[in-house]
Structures are given as structure tokens and as C-alpha cells.
Short mmCIF file of C-alpha atoms in Angstrom, two decimals:
data_model
loop_
_atom_site.label_atom_id
_atom_site.label_comp_id
_atom_site.label_asym_id
_atom_site.label_seq_id
_atom_site.Cartn_x
_atom_site.Cartn_y
_atom_site.Cartn_z
CA MET A 26 83.46 81.63 113.86
CA ASN A 27 81.77 84.95 114.40
CA ASN A 28 78.35 84.08 115.78
CA GLY A 29 77.32 87.73 115.96
CA SER A 30 77.75 88.47 112.25
CA THR A 31 76.21 85.13 111.23
CA SER A 32 73.19 85.90 113.34
CA MET A 33 72.94 89.42 111.86
CA GLY A 34 73.19 88.02 108.33
CA GLY A 35 70.52 85.46 109.20
CA ASP A 36 68.23 88.18 110.54
CA ALA A 37 68.71 90.29 107.42
CA PHE A 38 67.92 87.32 105.20
CA THR A 39 64.86 86.38 107.26
CA SER A 40 63.61 89.95 107.05
CA PHE A 41 64.26 90.07 103.28
CA TRP A 42 62.53 86.74 102.71
CA GLY A 43 59.57 87.73 104.88
CA ASP A 44 59.11 90.96 102.90
CA LEU A 45 59.45 89.11 99.60
CA MET A 46 56.86 86.49 100.49
CA GLY A 47 54.57 89.24 101.79
CA GLN A 48 54.73 91.03 98.43
CA MET A 49 54.27 87.76 96.53
CA ALA A 50 51.11 87.13 98.51
CA THR A 51 49.76 90.55 97.55
CA VAL A 52 50.03 89.70 93.83
CA GLY A 53 48.31 86.34 94.38
CA PHE A 54 51.34 84.10 93.92
CA THR A 55 50.60 80.39 94.20
CA PRO A 56 53.33 78.17 92.71
CA PRO A 57 51.21 75.65 90.74
CA ALA A 58 49.23 78.39 88.95
CA MET A 59 52.19 80.36 87.65
CA ASN A 60 51.98 82.05 84.23
CA PRO A 61 54.22 84.60 82.44
CA ASP A 62 52.29 87.51 83.91
CA MET A 63 52.73 86.04 87.35
CA SER A 64 56.46 85.59 86.82
CA ASN A 65 56.71 89.29 85.90
CA HIS A 66 54.91 90.20 89.10
CA MET A 67 57.25 87.92 91.04
CA ARG A 68 60.26 89.57 89.48
CA LYS A 69 58.96 93.04 90.25
CA ALA A 70 58.23 92.05 93.83
CA PHE A 71 61.69 90.53 94.18
CA PHE A 72 63.42 93.65 92.85
CA SER A 73 61.23 95.93 94.93
CA VAL A 74 62.10 94.13 98.17
CA LEU A 75 65.76 93.85 97.19
CA SER A 76 65.83 97.58 96.43
CA ASN A 77 64.30 98.51 99.79
CA HIS A 78 66.81 96.36 101.63
CA ALA A 79 69.70 97.75 99.55
CA GLU A 80 68.67 101.29 100.43
CA GLU A 81 68.38 100.37 104.09
CA PHE A 82 71.87 98.87 103.94
CA MET A 83 73.31 101.92 102.18
CA ARG A 84 72.05 104.11 105.01
CA SER A 85 73.64 101.88 107.65
CA GLU A 86 76.68 102.88 109.68
CA GLN A 87 78.42 99.76 108.36
CA PHE A 88 78.10 100.85 104.73
CA LEU A 89 78.84 104.52 105.38
CA SER A 90 82.03 103.68 107.27
CA ALA A 91 83.13 101.33 104.51
CA MET A 92 82.38 104.04 101.93
CA LYS A 93 84.45 106.56 103.85
CA GLN A 94 87.29 104.09 104.19
CA SER A 95 87.37 103.26 100.49
CA MET A 96 87.14 106.95 99.57
CA ASP A 97 90.05 107.78 101.88
CA ASN A 98 92.09 105.00 100.29
CA ALA A 99 91.28 106.19 96.77
CA LEU A 100 92.21 109.77 97.67
CA ALA A 101 95.46 108.69 99.34
CA MET A 102 96.40 106.75 96.22
CA LYS A 103 95.58 109.70 93.97
CA GLN A 104 97.65 112.02 96.20
CA GLN A 105 100.61 109.63 96.00
CA MET A 106 100.31 109.50 92.22
CA ASN A 107 100.13 113.29 92.03
CA GLN A 108 103.28 113.58 94.16
CA PHE A 109 105.08 110.98 92.09
CA PHE A 110 104.30 112.73 88.80
CA GLN A 111 105.18 116.13 90.25
CA GLN A 112 108.57 114.91 91.41
CA ASN A 113 109.33 113.36 88.05
CA LEU A 114 108.20 116.40 86.08
CA ARG A 115 110.30 118.65 88.31
CA ALA A 116 113.30 116.37 87.79
CA PHE A 117 112.95 117.03 84.04
CA ASN A 118 112.41 120.78 84.61
CA MET A 119 108.87 120.53 83.29
CA PRO A 120 105.86 122.44 84.66
CA THR A 121 103.45 120.56 86.88
CA SER A 122 99.74 121.16 87.35
CA SER A 123 100.43 122.97 90.62
CA ASP A 124 102.79 125.32 88.73
CA THR A 125 100.10 126.17 86.19
CA GLU A 126 97.57 126.64 88.99
CA HIS A 127 100.00 129.00 90.69
CA VAL A 128 100.39 131.03 87.48
CA ALA A 129 96.61 131.08 86.99
CA ARG A 130 96.14 132.35 90.56
CA LEU A 131 98.68 135.12 89.94
CA VAL A 132 96.93 136.17 86.72
CA ARG A 133 93.52 136.16 88.44
CA GLY A 134 94.94 138.28 91.27
CA MET A 135 96.36 140.77 88.77
CA GLU A 136 93.06 140.86 86.90
CA GLU A 137 91.13 141.55 90.09
CA ARG A 138 93.49 144.38 91.06
CA MET A 139 93.18 145.92 87.59
CA MET A 140 89.38 145.65 87.71
CA GLU A 141 89.29 147.33 91.09
CA ARG A 142 91.46 150.18 89.80
CA LEU A 143 89.23 150.58 86.74
CA ASP A 144 86.13 150.60 88.97
CA ASP A 145 87.69 153.36 91.09
CA LEU A 146 88.52 155.33 87.95
CA ASP A 147 84.94 154.89 86.67
CA ILE A 148 83.49 156.17 89.91
CA ARG A 149 85.84 159.18 89.97
CA LEU A 150 85.09 159.91 86.31
CA GLY A 151 81.35 159.72 86.99
CA GLN A 152 81.75 162.17 89.86
CA LEU A 153 83.66 164.58 87.64
CA GLU A 154 81.18 164.34 84.74
CA SER A 155 77.99 164.81 86.79
CA PRO A 156 78.81 166.36 90.14
CA GLY A 157 76.00 166.08 92.66
CA LYS A 158 73.71 164.13 90.33
CA ASP A 159 72.61 160.52 90.66
CA SER A 160 73.26 158.52 87.56
CA ASN A 161 70.07 157.52 85.69
CA LYS A 162 70.28 153.78 85.62
CA THR A 163 67.48 151.76 84.07
CA ALA A 164 66.73 148.18 85.04
CA GLY A 165 68.39 146.83 81.93
CA ASP A 166 71.57 148.83 82.13
CA LYS A 167 74.79 147.95 83.84
CA THR A 168 77.34 150.58 84.64
CA SER A 169 80.74 149.88 83.18
CA ALA A 170 81.99 149.45 86.73
CA GLU A 171 79.40 146.74 87.38
CA SER A 172 80.23 145.06 84.10
CA ARG A 173 83.82 144.66 85.10
CA SER A 174 83.28 143.75 88.70
CA GLY A 175 82.26 140.35 90.02
CA LYS A 176 78.67 140.97 88.91
CA GLY A 177 79.56 141.93 85.37
CA ARG A 178 81.09 140.56 82.22
CA ARG A 179 84.76 139.89 82.20
CA MET B 3 56.29 95.81 68.75
CA THR B 4 57.82 95.04 65.39
CA THR B 5 61.17 95.88 63.98
CA ALA B 6 62.41 96.04 60.43
CA THR B 7 64.48 92.91 61.02
CA GLU B 8 61.57 90.96 62.42
CA THR B 9 59.94 90.56 59.03
CA ASN B 10 62.87 88.32 58.01
CA ASN B 11 63.18 86.70 61.42
CA PRO B 12 62.88 82.90 61.12
CA TRP B 13 62.18 82.74 64.87
CA ALA B 14 59.13 84.99 64.63
CA GLY B 15 56.87 81.99 63.92
CA ASN B 16 55.46 79.48 66.37
CA MET B 17 57.81 76.77 67.63
CA ALA B 18 55.27 75.28 69.98
CA GLY B 19 53.78 73.19 67.23
CA GLY B 20 57.04 71.25 66.80
CA ASN B 21 57.13 67.48 67.06
CA MET B 22 59.31 67.17 70.19
CA PRO B 23 57.15 65.76 72.97
CA GLY B 24 57.46 67.51 76.38
CA MET B 25 59.24 70.50 74.88
CA GLU B 26 56.16 72.75 74.76
CA MET B 27 56.96 74.43 78.07
CA PHE B 28 60.42 75.45 76.81
CA ALA B 29 59.35 76.31 73.30
CA GLN B 30 57.90 79.75 73.99
CA PRO B 31 60.80 81.11 76.10
CA MET B 32 63.28 79.69 73.61
CA GLN B 33 61.40 81.22 70.71
CA ASP B 34 61.33 84.58 72.53
CA PHE B 35 65.04 84.33 73.23
CA LEU B 36 65.94 83.52 69.63
CA ARG B 37 63.69 86.27 68.31
CA LYS B 38 65.43 88.78 70.56
CA MET B 39 68.89 87.57 69.59
CA TRP B 40 67.90 87.92 65.94
CA ALA B 41 66.89 91.53 66.64
CA ILE B 42 70.33 92.53 68.00
CA PRO B 43 71.76 93.93 64.72
CA GLY B 44 68.63 96.06 64.36
CA ILE B 45 69.08 97.33 67.92
CA VAL B 46 72.67 98.32 67.21
CA GLU B 47 71.57 100.16 64.06
CA THR B 48 68.78 101.93 65.95
CA ALA B 49 71.16 102.90 68.75
CA LYS B 50 73.57 104.40 66.22
CA LYS B 51 70.83 106.50 64.63
CA VAL B 52 69.29 107.91 67.80
CA ARG B 53 69.87 111.64 68.17
CA VAL B 54 69.37 113.68 71.32
CA GLY B 55 68.70 117.38 71.73
CA THR B 56 67.22 117.62 68.24
CA THR B 57 65.39 120.95 68.39
CA PRO B 58 67.35 123.38 66.21
CA SER B 59 69.20 125.96 68.25
CA ARG B 60 71.87 128.58 67.87
CA ALA B 61 74.39 129.86 70.42
CA VAL B 62 73.57 133.54 70.90
CA TYR B 63 75.96 134.26 73.75
CA ARG B 64 79.27 132.73 74.79
CA GLU B 65 81.48 133.39 77.75
CA ASP B 66 84.45 131.23 78.71
CA ARG B 67 83.01 127.70 78.38
CA ILE B 68 79.34 128.52 78.68
CA ARG B 69 76.90 128.95 75.81
CA LEU B 70 73.41 130.34 75.74
CA LEU B 71 71.29 128.48 73.19
CA ARG B 72 68.25 130.02 71.58
CA TYR B 73 65.80 127.53 70.06
CA GLN B 74 64.24 127.98 66.65
CA SER B 75 60.67 127.05 65.94
CA ASP B 76 58.16 127.16 63.09
CA VAL B 77 55.45 128.12 65.56
CA GLU B 78 54.75 131.82 65.61
CA GLN B 79 55.89 133.57 68.78
CA VAL B 80 52.93 134.49 70.99
CA TYR B 81 54.61 135.76 74.13
CA GLU B 82 57.07 138.60 74.37
CA THR B 83 58.55 137.49 77.69
CA PRO B 84 61.31 134.97 76.94
CA LEU B 85 61.97 131.83 78.95
CA VAL B 86 65.42 130.65 79.96
CA VAL B 87 65.98 127.09 81.12
CA VAL B 88 68.74 126.54 83.68
CA PHE B 89 69.93 122.98 84.23
CA ALA B 90 72.30 121.50 86.82
CA LEU B 91 76.07 121.55 86.48
CA VAL B 92 76.43 117.77 86.82
CA ASN B 93 74.89 116.70 83.49
CA ARG B 94 74.25 118.00 80.01
CA PRO B 95 71.21 120.24 79.55
CA TYR B 96 69.70 118.36 76.60
CA ILE B 97 67.66 116.20 79.00
CA LEU B 98 65.02 118.94 78.61
CA ASP B 99 65.08 118.36 74.87
CA LEU B 100 65.90 114.65 74.84
CA ARG B 101 63.67 113.44 71.98
CA PRO B 102 61.19 115.30 69.78
CA ASN B 103 58.26 113.67 71.58
CA LYS B 104 59.80 114.14 75.03
CA SER B 105 61.00 117.70 74.95
CA VAL B 106 60.11 120.28 77.56
CA VAL B 107 61.69 122.87 75.28
CA ARG B 108 59.27 121.94 72.45
CA GLN B 109 56.31 122.13 74.81
CA PHE B 110 57.07 125.79 75.42
CA LEU B 111 58.06 126.51 71.79
CA ASN B 112 54.79 125.06 70.56
CA ARG B 113 52.91 127.43 72.85
CA GLY B 114 54.69 130.42 71.32
CA PHE B 115 57.41 131.09 73.88
CA ASP B 116 60.88 132.31 72.96
CA VAL B 117 63.05 129.64 74.67
CA TYR B 118 66.71 129.77 75.70
CA ASN B 119 68.77 127.05 77.37
CA VAL B 120 71.99 127.41 79.33
CA ASP B 121 74.82 125.05 78.39
CA TRP B 122 77.38 125.33 81.17
CA GLY B 123 80.04 123.51 79.17
CA VAL B 124 82.68 121.18 80.58
CA PRO B 125 84.98 122.77 83.16
CA ALA B 126 88.66 122.04 82.64
CA ASP B 127 91.27 121.68 85.40
CA CYS B 128 92.01 125.39 85.22
CA ASP B 129 88.33 126.17 86.00
CA SER B 130 88.40 124.53 89.43
CA HIS B 131 88.40 127.97 91.10
CA LEU B 132 84.95 128.84 89.66
CA GLY B 133 82.42 129.11 92.47
CA LEU B 134 78.73 129.87 92.80
CA GLU B 135 79.71 133.54 92.68
CA ASP B 136 80.91 132.96 89.12
CA TYR B 137 78.06 130.71 87.97
CA VAL B 138 75.17 132.57 89.62
CA GLY B 139 76.61 136.06 90.12
CA ARG B 140 78.44 136.40 86.82
CA TYR B 141 77.52 133.86 84.09
CA MET B 142 73.80 133.68 84.87
CA ASP B 143 73.57 137.42 85.33
CA ASN B 144 75.36 138.12 82.05
CA MET B 145 73.22 135.63 80.14
CA ILE B 146 69.99 136.99 81.58
CA ASP B 147 71.10 140.54 80.82
CA HIS B 148 71.84 139.44 77.27
CA ILE B 149 68.33 137.98 76.90
CA ARG B 150 66.81 141.13 78.38
CA GLU B 151 68.70 143.28 75.89
CA ARG B 152 67.73 141.07 72.93
CA SER B 153 64.07 140.85 73.86
CA GLY B 154 63.64 144.36 75.18
CA CYS B 155 61.97 142.92 78.30
CA ASP B 156 63.06 144.16 81.71
CA ARG B 157 62.11 140.87 83.34
CA ILE B 158 62.21 137.35 81.94
CA ASN B 159 60.86 133.89 82.84
CA VAL B 160 63.22 131.36 84.43
CA LEU B 161 62.81 127.58 84.65
CA GLY B 162 65.40 125.86 86.86
CA TYR B 163 65.77 122.09 87.04
CA CYS B 164 67.43 120.21 89.92
CA MET B 165 70.61 122.01 91.02
CA GLY B 166 69.84 124.54 88.28
CA GLY B 167 66.61 125.24 90.17
CA SER B 168 68.52 125.96 93.37
CA MET B 169 70.81 128.27 91.40
CA SER B 170 67.79 129.97 89.79
CA ALA B 171 66.28 130.53 93.23
CA MET B 172 69.58 132.04 94.42
CA TYR B 173 69.75 134.24 91.32
CA THR B 174 66.15 135.45 91.68
CA ALA B 175 66.75 136.29 95.34
CA LEU B 176 69.79 138.35 94.35
CA ASN B 177 68.11 139.96 91.31
CA PRO B 178 64.35 140.05 91.98
CA ASP B 179 63.91 142.89 89.47
CA LYS B 180 65.09 140.74 86.55
CA VAL B 181 62.79 137.71 86.89
CA LYS B 182 59.13 137.90 85.93
CA ASN B 183 58.08 134.32 86.74
CA LEU B 184 60.09 131.56 88.37
CA MET B 185 59.44 127.87 87.77
CA LEU B 186 61.36 125.29 89.75
CA LEU B 187 61.48 121.67 88.66
CA ALA B 188 62.59 119.13 91.29
CA ALA B 189 64.82 121.79 92.82
CA PRO B 190 66.24 121.33 96.32
CA VAL B 191 66.30 124.32 98.68
CA ASP B 192 66.01 122.71 102.12
CA TRP B 193 68.43 119.95 103.05
CA SER B 194 67.28 119.55 106.65
CA THR B 195 65.60 116.19 105.99
CA ASN B 196 67.41 112.90 105.63
CA ASP B 197 64.94 111.48 103.10
CA SER B 198 67.49 111.47 100.34
CA LEU B 199 70.28 108.91 100.35
CA LEU B 200 72.49 111.52 98.70
CA GLY B 201 71.96 113.75 101.72
CA VAL B 202 73.06 110.93 104.03
CA TRP B 203 76.17 110.28 101.94
CA CYS B 204 77.07 113.98 101.96
CA ASN B 205 77.08 114.09 105.76
CA GLU B 206 80.40 115.66 106.81
CA LYS B 207 81.08 112.71 109.10
CA TYR B 208 81.44 110.46 106.05
CA PHE B 209 82.24 112.80 103.19
CA ASP B 210 85.22 115.14 103.37
CA VAL B 211 84.55 117.37 100.39
CA ASP B 212 87.67 119.47 101.04
CA LYS B 213 89.88 116.43 100.73
CA VAL B 214 88.23 115.37 97.46
CA ILE B 215 88.44 118.80 95.83
CA ASP B 216 91.97 119.49 97.12
CA THR B 217 93.07 116.19 95.57
CA TYR B 218 91.16 116.25 92.27
CA GLY B 219 90.62 119.97 91.61
CA ASN B 220 87.22 119.45 90.00
CA MET B 221 84.67 116.87 91.15
CA PRO B 222 85.33 114.01 88.69
CA ALA B 223 82.47 113.01 86.39
CA ASP B 224 83.10 109.30 87.10
CA TRP B 225 82.57 109.79 90.82
CA LEU B 226 79.33 111.62 90.22
CA GLN B 227 78.07 109.00 87.79
CA GLN B 228 78.87 106.07 90.09
CA SER B 229 77.22 107.86 93.01
CA PHE B 230 74.03 108.47 91.02
CA LEU B 231 73.98 104.84 89.87
CA LEU B 232 74.44 103.55 93.40
CA LEU B 233 71.51 105.56 94.71
CA LYS B 234 69.25 102.95 93.08
CA PRO B 235 71.55 99.96 92.57
CA VAL B 236 68.87 97.35 91.93
CA GLN B 237 67.01 99.47 89.37
CA ASN B 238 70.10 100.88 87.67
CA LEU B 239 72.34 97.83 87.61
CA ILE B 240 69.92 94.88 87.38
CA GLU B 241 66.26 95.64 86.77
CA LYS B 242 66.93 98.06 83.91
CA TYR B 243 68.62 95.31 81.90
CA PHE B 244 65.83 92.80 82.58
CA ASN B 245 63.36 95.38 81.24
CA PHE B 246 65.64 95.97 78.28
CA TYR B 247 65.65 92.25 77.50
CA ASP B 248 61.87 92.11 77.74
CA LYS B 249 61.40 94.96 75.29
CA MET B 250 64.42 94.66 73.05
CA ASP B 251 62.24 93.96 70.01
CA ASP B 252 60.28 97.18 70.55
CA GLN B 253 61.79 99.82 68.26
CA LYS B 254 60.36 102.81 70.12
CA PHE B 255 61.55 101.47 73.46
CA ILE B 256 65.06 100.98 72.08
CA GLU B 257 65.14 104.55 70.76
CA ASP B 258 64.04 106.01 74.09
CA PHE B 259 66.34 103.67 76.06
CA THR B 260 69.36 104.61 73.94
CA ALA B 261 68.61 108.32 74.21
CA MET B 262 68.28 108.04 77.97
CA GLU B 263 71.48 105.99 78.30
CA THR B 264 73.32 108.53 76.16
CA TRP B 265 72.34 111.25 78.58
CA LEU B 266 72.95 109.19 81.74
CA ASN B 267 76.48 108.35 80.61
CA ASP B 268 77.22 111.95 79.67
CA ASN B 269 78.15 113.25 83.12
CA ILE B 270 80.53 116.15 83.33
CA PRO B 271 82.87 117.25 86.12
CA VAL B 272 81.76 120.05 88.40
CA ALA B 273 84.06 123.00 89.05
CA GLY B 274 85.78 122.26 92.37
CA GLU B 275 84.91 125.43 94.29
CA THR B 276 81.27 125.28 93.21
CA PHE B 277 81.00 121.66 94.32
CA ARG B 278 82.70 122.45 97.63
CA GLN B 279 80.36 125.40 98.26
CA PHE B 280 77.24 123.48 97.28
CA VAL B 281 78.04 120.47 99.45
CA LYS B 282 79.15 122.50 102.46
CA ASP B 283 76.67 125.37 102.38
CA CYS B 284 73.66 123.46 101.11
CA PHE B 285 73.92 119.75 101.95
CA GLN B 286 75.90 120.06 105.18
CA ARG B 287 74.96 123.46 106.64
CA ASN B 288 71.58 124.02 104.92
CA LEU B 289 72.17 127.77 104.69
CA LEU B 290 69.92 128.63 101.73
CA ILE B 291 66.53 128.11 103.37
CA GLN B 292 67.75 129.83 106.55
CA GLY B 293 68.68 132.94 104.56
CA LYS B 294 72.32 132.64 105.61
CA LEU B 295 73.90 131.64 102.30
CA GLU B 296 76.34 134.16 100.87
CA ILE B 297 77.31 134.40 97.22
CA GLY B 298 80.20 136.76 96.72
CA ASN B 299 79.56 139.29 99.43
CA GLU B 300 75.79 139.21 99.11
CA ARG B 301 73.42 137.33 101.36
CA VAL B 302 70.82 135.24 99.53
CA ASP B 303 67.48 136.08 101.12
CA LEU B 304 64.68 134.03 99.53
CA GLY B 305 62.19 136.43 101.11
CA ARG B 306 63.22 138.99 98.48
CA ILE B 307 61.59 136.87 95.77
CA THR B 308 58.20 138.39 95.01
CA CYS B 309 57.50 137.13 91.49
CA PRO B 310 54.95 134.36 90.79
CA ILE B 311 56.29 130.91 91.66
CA LEU B 312 55.46 127.51 90.18
CA ASN B 313 57.15 124.72 92.12
CA LEU B 314 57.02 121.36 90.33
CA THR B 315 57.94 118.47 92.62
CA ALA B 316 58.18 114.75 91.89
CA GLN B 317 56.39 112.35 94.21
CA HIS B 318 58.83 109.49 93.57
CA ASP B 319 62.01 111.56 93.42
CA HIS B 320 64.95 109.66 94.96
CA LEU B 321 67.42 112.51 94.33
CA VAL B 322 65.39 115.50 95.47
CA PRO B 323 62.53 114.34 97.69
CA CYS B 324 59.51 116.68 97.83
CA GLY B 325 60.50 117.66 101.36
CA GLN B 326 63.57 119.42 99.95
CA SER B 327 61.55 121.50 97.46
CA ILE B 328 58.20 122.32 99.06
CA PRO B 329 59.56 124.63 101.83
CA PHE B 330 60.64 127.04 99.08
CA ASN B 331 57.08 128.31 98.66
CA ASP B 332 56.90 129.29 102.33
CA ALA B 333 60.30 130.98 102.28
CA VAL B 334 59.60 133.41 99.41
CA GLY B 335 57.83 136.74 99.65
CA SER B 336 55.56 136.01 96.67
CA THR B 337 51.80 135.87 97.07
CA ASP B 338 51.22 134.11 93.73
CA ARG B 339 52.75 130.70 94.35
CA LYS B 340 51.73 127.21 93.42
CA ILE B 341 53.00 123.66 93.94
CA ILE B 342 52.27 120.75 91.62
CA ASN B 343 53.32 117.46 93.18
CA PHE B 344 53.34 115.10 90.21
CA PRO B 345 53.50 111.27 90.38
CA ALA B 346 56.85 110.80 88.63
CA GLY B 347 60.54 110.37 89.39
CA HIS B 348 63.32 112.94 89.15
CA ILE B 349 64.03 112.34 85.45
CA GLY B 350 60.47 111.26 84.64
CA MET B 351 59.36 114.85 85.26
CA ALA B 352 61.36 115.88 82.19
CA VAL B 353 61.03 112.85 79.91
CA GLY B 354 58.03 110.86 81.15
CA SER B 355 55.13 110.41 78.71
CA ARG B 356 52.59 111.18 81.41
CA ALA B 357 54.42 114.36 82.43
CA HIS B 358 54.33 115.52 78.81
CA ARG B 359 50.65 114.69 78.56
CA GLU B 360 49.49 116.15 81.88
CA LEU B 361 52.11 118.24 83.65
CA TRP B 362 53.76 120.40 80.97
CA PRO B 363 50.53 121.65 79.36
CA GLN B 364 49.56 122.89 82.85
CA ALA B 365 52.94 124.55 83.32
CA CYS B 366 52.65 126.22 79.88
CA ASP B 367 49.17 127.51 80.77
CA TRP B 368 50.45 128.87 84.08
CA LEU B 369 53.35 130.66 82.44
CA GLY B 370 51.24 131.94 79.53
CA GLU B 371 48.78 133.58 81.92
CA ARG B 372 51.63 135.48 83.56
CA SER B 373 53.68 136.44 80.50
CA ASP B 374 53.32 139.49 78.29
CA ALA B 375 51.79 138.84 74.89
CA LEU B 376 53.76 139.91 71.84
CA LYS B 377 52.67 143.38 70.73
#
């Protein structure tokens, strides 16, 4: 028998019950004079105290460690499933999600390189068209270079 | 508190006058119970008919999965400066237009504003690489440029809600010349306090965001939904259903409850890189308020924001406590700045009856005074 945890549970319950009775007293709860309105107040008080204690518990080291543990387990299981499906798909010569991600990364890299080249060309063209002049850019306008770069439309 | 079915409800009468001695104390609860059970088919019918996001709108700009909606209204436009509403990436944006009588969008339309809303769409697995650079630096910028072109205004009004507010603040800091007035609604900018349970859960000691995103790609909608539910377990998993039982013969309550549940259960995944950046740079490192956050290669300096600011915070917000929003007003370079700390919760600010009666008329007045009238 774990006396420590029993005692902790007992303390938590005593604290919960003390808070509950305290709130009951504030709404004028006296058992013989109970009416429907009173029972609503009692219910609200009960939920309010329960909610406060739940929040306190969810901030505790005990809960946070358990949350981390269960999250780690869920992620490990998901990783195993991913590996399993990848192996099977590869066995059938079928593309996996990591293959498609790899292709997508390649395409994005190519796109970025092309955009950079186009930006360079735009700048050089601008220099050729108006040597020594600053371009007149209003607040609402975007240069074509900006439009294609990270700040612009793609 | 009457429903169409109640008129034919045999349990709507008084059972207490029955001839069973000693049963009086059970008669009323039993009668209530039977009346509610009788109302169930009506509730199902009502739930089926409830529509959300009912203000007519049209998509005026599309890019990848995002859409920019422009609302239509019978009210004549009074202000030239348009307003764009930016919501978070974790839920659908129709919370700001949930029901005709609980619509922030309609509040502004009825005052003569030209209102746009950003629908971020649902990111697919192949969108997991999208980061804040894409959402703030590219999509938002392109949408706002589109609105500026359409309206002919150099600067427009922005209303950001929750995470959308943080993103609006980032955008305004990067593009101060494009925003005329900035309104933030329950928007976190300073994560240094531990008031929010979400902040505690996101602590790097307990939450390895890299591991989650590397495994899943995008942040799964189910995970987000369960986390939000667990922030208030007693209210969300128990008390809500007791209240539902109490009011299940109230037609209006059922309509509002169904609309709200539709939205609450409509979570969407968040693009992996964006979620990783937001958790690491905001929740864990708190870079935004310190002026150290970088989007793309640009540093986000809130001090560059000089436009008028209206910061709407919720006193009972369990997701974004006031302490996470209020420091924004001290961090900006604006001189015209105001905070309204309203007695409501995070969602109540957008759909609460009191907020629509007292808060939004004030916000409309504030924005109207600072917007250009239509010539």
C-alpha cells in the first residue's frame, strides 16, 4: 500500500470538498430548504470548484509528465506505422509520401532558382532602361521582381 | 421557450395533479424529462437547418488554397477604406459571421464598411513546408495588395482575431505603409506569462514540436481540437451538456448551440512549418514582443507600427489571457492607441450577445472616426 499517494489523494479531496462547501455557503445552501434554483446554484458551484481543481491538476508536474509520455508513445506508434507502410509501398515499387515530399522539395528549389534568375534579369533590365534614375514606385505598386520574390505573388 | 413540437406534446401539461399519493416531488422532474424527450425530433430538425456564415460573399482573390471573401450588403457603403478580417489558422473564419444576429462582419457592413475576410483553406500534406513567411509575407501581402488595388486606397483597415491578430501585428510591422488602422481581437503578442494553460503545455520541456511536425507533417486537426477541449474539461465535456439538457426545449438556444458546435468541431490542420515557427518563436522563445522575431529575412519590429491601434481583450479569456495582449500597446510606435478590456471569454468576444450589444458598436465607431468617407 502506498501511503504517500493515498495521503495526497486524501488531501486533494479534502481541499476540493472544502472549496465546494465554501462556495455552497456563499449561495446560501441549507439542505432542508432546497429548491430548483438552489440545485442549479449547487451544480454551478460544484462545476466551478471541479474546474478550478482540474486546471490546477493539469498544470501539475504529474499531469505534464504523463502528457509528455503519452505523446511520445503516440508519436512512436505513428513513426512505426509510417515505416511499415513505406517499406510495403517500396516493396511494390510504389511512391511513398517521403518520395512525393522529395519531389516537391526539388520543384520548390528549382522554382526558387528560376525566380532568383528572373529577379536578376529584371534588375539588369531596369538598369539598362533607365540608367542612373531611381524607379518611381508608388505605395500600391510592386515591381515585377518583388512580385516574383518571396514577398510577391507566385 | 416553445418549440413547434411542443404544441402537440402530451407531456406539456401538469402531471402534479395526478392521483398518485407521494409522487408530487417526482412529478415535475419527470414531466420536464418527458417534455424534453418529446422535443428531440424537433431538435434534430433544427440542427439540420442551422446555417453558419450566412452573409452573402464572393471570392475575389484566390491563391493556392486561400480565398479572399468580399461580403455583399444592402447597406450603402459609407467608408472608402476597406476592412479585412484575418482569423487564425486553426479554425474556420466563419466564427466572425456565425449567425445573422451574431456576426461581427454584419456589424461593420451595417455601418457602411466594405468588408473582406481571409479564408486560409485547409492545408494538405504537401503544404507542410508553408511557414509564416508564406502566410504573412506572401499570402497576406498579396491579398492586401489586391484589396488596395480594388479600392484605390493606399492603406486599409485590418482586424486580426486570435492567432490572426498576431499575424496581423507581424504584417503591420513589416508593412506599416499599407495599414491605416489596426484592430486586434484577443490576439497574443507576449508569451512571457504562464497564465494560459496552453502556454504551460507548450513548454519545450513537455512539448517537442519538432518531433510532432517531423512525424505528422502538418499539425493534425484532431490534436488541436482535443487540446482546446481539454483546456476547460469540466465546461466542455460535462457542464455544456447539462446546460444543453436544461435548455433543449428552447429553439433559439438549440440554433445557437448547433451553430457553435458546428464551428467548434470544424478544426483544420495547421501547416507544419508555420506551427513549428509559432510554437518555437512565440510560445517558447517569446521573440515577437522582444523585436527579435524574423519572418523570411526581415526582423519584425513592432515599434515600426505607427497607425491607430484598437486592442480588444477578453477579461475571461482562457486561451489568450489579457496579459498576452495588453503589452502590444506599449510595444508599438503609435500615439493613437486604445485598449478595451471586455467582460467576455475568447469566443464570447465574437459571438456573445453582450459583445454585439456593447463592444462592437464601440469598435465600429472607433474605426469609422479613423476611416476615409466615400467621396
